[in-house]
Short mmCIF file of C-alpha atoms in Angstrom, two decimals:
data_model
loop_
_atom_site.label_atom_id
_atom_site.label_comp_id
_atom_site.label_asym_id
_atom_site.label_seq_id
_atom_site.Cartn_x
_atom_site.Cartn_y
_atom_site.Cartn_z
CA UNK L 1 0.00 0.00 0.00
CA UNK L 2 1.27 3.36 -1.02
CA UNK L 3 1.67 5.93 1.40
CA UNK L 4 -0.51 9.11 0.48
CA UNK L 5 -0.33 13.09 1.70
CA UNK L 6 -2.55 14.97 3.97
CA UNK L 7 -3.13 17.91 3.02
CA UNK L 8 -4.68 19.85 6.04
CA UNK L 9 -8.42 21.49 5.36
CA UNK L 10 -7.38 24.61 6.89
CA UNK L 11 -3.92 26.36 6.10
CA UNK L 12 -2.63 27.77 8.95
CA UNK L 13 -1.54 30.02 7.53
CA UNK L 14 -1.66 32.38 4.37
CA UNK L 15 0.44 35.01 2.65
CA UNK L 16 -2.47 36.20 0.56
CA UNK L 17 -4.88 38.27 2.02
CA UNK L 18 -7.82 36.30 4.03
CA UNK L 19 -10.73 36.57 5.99
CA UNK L 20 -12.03 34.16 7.92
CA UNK L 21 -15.36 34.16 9.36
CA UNK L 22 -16.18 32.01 12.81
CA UNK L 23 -19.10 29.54 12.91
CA UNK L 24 -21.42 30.65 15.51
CA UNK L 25 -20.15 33.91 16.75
CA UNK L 26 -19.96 35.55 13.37
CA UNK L 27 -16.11 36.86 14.49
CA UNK L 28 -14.59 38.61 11.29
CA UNK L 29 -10.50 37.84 11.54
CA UNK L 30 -8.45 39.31 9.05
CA UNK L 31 -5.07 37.36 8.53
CA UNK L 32 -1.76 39.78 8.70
CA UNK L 33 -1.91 39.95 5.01
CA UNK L 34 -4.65 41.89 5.19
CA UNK L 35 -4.89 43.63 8.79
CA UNK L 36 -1.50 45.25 8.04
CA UNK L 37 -3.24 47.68 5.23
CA UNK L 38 -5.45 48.99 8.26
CA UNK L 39 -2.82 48.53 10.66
CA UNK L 40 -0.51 51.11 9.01
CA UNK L 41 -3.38 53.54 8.41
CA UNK L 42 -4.06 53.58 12.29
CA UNK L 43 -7.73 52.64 11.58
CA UNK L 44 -9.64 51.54 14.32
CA UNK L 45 -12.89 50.87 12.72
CA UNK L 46 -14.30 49.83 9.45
CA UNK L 47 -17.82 50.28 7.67
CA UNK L 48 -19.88 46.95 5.82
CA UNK L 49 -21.16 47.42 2.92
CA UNK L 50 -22.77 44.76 0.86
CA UNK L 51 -23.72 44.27 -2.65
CA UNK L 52 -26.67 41.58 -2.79
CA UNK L 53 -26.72 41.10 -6.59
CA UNK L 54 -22.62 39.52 -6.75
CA UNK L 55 -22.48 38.11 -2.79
CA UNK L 56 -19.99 40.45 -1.93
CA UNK L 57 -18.75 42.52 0.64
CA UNK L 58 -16.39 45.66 1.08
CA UNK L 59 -14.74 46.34 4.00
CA UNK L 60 -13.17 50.14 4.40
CA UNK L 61 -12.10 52.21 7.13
CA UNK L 62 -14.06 54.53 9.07
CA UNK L 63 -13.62 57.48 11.28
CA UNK L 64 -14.28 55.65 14.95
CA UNK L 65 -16.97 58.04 15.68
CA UNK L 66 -19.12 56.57 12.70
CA UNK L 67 -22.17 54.68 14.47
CA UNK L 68 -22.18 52.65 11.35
CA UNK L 69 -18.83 51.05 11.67
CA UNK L 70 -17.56 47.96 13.50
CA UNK L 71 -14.34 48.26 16.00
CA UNK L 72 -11.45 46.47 14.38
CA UNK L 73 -8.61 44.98 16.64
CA UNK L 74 -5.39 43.96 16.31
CA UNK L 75 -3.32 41.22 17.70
CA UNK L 76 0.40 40.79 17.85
CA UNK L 77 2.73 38.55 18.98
CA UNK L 78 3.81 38.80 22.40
CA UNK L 79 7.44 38.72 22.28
CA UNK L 80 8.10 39.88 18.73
CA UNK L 81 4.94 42.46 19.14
CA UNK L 82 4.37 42.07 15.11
CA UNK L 83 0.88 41.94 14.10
CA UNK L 84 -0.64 38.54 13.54
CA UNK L 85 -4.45 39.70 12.41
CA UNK L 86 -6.63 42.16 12.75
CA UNK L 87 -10.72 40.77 13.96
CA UNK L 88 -14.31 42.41 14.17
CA UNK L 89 -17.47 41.44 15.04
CA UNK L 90 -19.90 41.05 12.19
CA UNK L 91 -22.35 39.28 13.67
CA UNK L 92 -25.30 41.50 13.42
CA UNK L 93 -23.92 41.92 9.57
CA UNK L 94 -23.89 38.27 8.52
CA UNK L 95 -27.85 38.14 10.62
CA UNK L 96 -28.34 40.97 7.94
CA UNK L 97 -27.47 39.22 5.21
CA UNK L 98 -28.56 36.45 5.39
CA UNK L 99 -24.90 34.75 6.10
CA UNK L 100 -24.91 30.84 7.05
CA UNK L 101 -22.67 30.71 10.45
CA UNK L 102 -22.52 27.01 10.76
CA UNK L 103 -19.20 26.59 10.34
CA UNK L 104 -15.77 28.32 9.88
CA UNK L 105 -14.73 29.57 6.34
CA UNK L 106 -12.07 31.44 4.66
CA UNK L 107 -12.88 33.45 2.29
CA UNK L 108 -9.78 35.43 -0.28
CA UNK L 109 -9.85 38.78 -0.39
CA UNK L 110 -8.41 41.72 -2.75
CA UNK L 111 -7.44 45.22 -1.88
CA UNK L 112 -9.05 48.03 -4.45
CA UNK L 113 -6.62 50.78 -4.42
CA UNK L 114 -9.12 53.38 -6.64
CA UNK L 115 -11.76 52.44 -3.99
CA UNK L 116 -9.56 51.74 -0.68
CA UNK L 117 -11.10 49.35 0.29
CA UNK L 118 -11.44 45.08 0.61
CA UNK L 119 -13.36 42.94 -1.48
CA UNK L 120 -14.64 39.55 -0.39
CA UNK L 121 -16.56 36.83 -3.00
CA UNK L 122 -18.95 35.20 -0.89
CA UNK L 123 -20.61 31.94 -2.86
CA UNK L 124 -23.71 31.69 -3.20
CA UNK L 125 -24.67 28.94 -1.66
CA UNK L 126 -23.20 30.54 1.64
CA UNK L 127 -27.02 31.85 1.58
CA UNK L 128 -30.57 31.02 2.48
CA UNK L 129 -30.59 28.90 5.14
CA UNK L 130 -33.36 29.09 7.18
CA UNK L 131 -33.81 28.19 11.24
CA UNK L 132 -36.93 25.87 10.08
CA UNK L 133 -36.68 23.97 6.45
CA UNK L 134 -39.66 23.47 4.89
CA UNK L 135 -39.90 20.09 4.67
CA UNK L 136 -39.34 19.48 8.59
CA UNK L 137 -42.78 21.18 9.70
CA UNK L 138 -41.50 22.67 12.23
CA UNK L 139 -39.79 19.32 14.42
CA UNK L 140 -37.01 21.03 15.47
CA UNK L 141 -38.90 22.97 17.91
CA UNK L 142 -41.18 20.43 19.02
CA UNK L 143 -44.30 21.41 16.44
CA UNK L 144 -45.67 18.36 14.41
CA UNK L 145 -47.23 19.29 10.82
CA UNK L 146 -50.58 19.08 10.63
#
């Protein structure tokens, strides 16, 4: 029997820019790539917009004081204090668009100079998914069809 390769389903890690988005908690982590073209701005926040008809996003910075705009944070590495990622909450974001959070995903992303900001491809079948399918009649919470 030949021996064969794993090949890991995540890559730990990427020198293209990424963004990873956390089942569950909807936790928006930009690898270094990408969190040092905000990093060396000195942004601290960045605005969500979303374009419905391709499934993608664009994330830009934001003055802080925007109520529209979602904290960004960095991390860095303790003894070497270089960054490692920048993360933000879109949560209520991914709610809004209708954004399946059932499991973790990376996602490639581009920087567009003439517009400054990130673009991210989301597929579509990343979409639609409802709390109650149709077909189930409502067992998951208890209800029979009827």
């Amino acid at each position: 029997m030949a021996f064969e390769l794993y090949t890991k389903e995540r890559q730990s890690k990427s020198l293209a820019p990424v963004l990873s988005i956390s089942a569950k908690l909807g936790r928006c982590t930009l690898n270094r790539a990408a969190a040092e073209t905000f990093d060396k701005d000195g942004v601290t926040a960045v605005l969500l917009y979303w374009d419905a008809e391709t499934h993608r996003i664009a994330i830009k910075s934001s003055a802080n004081k925007d109520p529209r705009s979602f904290n960004i944070r960095f991390a860095r590495d303790k003894k070497t204090k270089k960054l490692t990622s920048g993360a933000f909450s879109g949560v209520l974001f991914l709610k809004h668009i209708g954004y399946d959070m059932s499991e973790t995903k990376n996602y490639p992303i581009k920087w567009v100079s003439e517009l400054g900001h990130f673009e991210v491809q989301l597929p579509a079948e990343c979409f639609g998914v409802s709390p109650l399918g149709a077909m189930d009649g409502g067992k998951k919470h208890g209800k029979a069809a009827g």
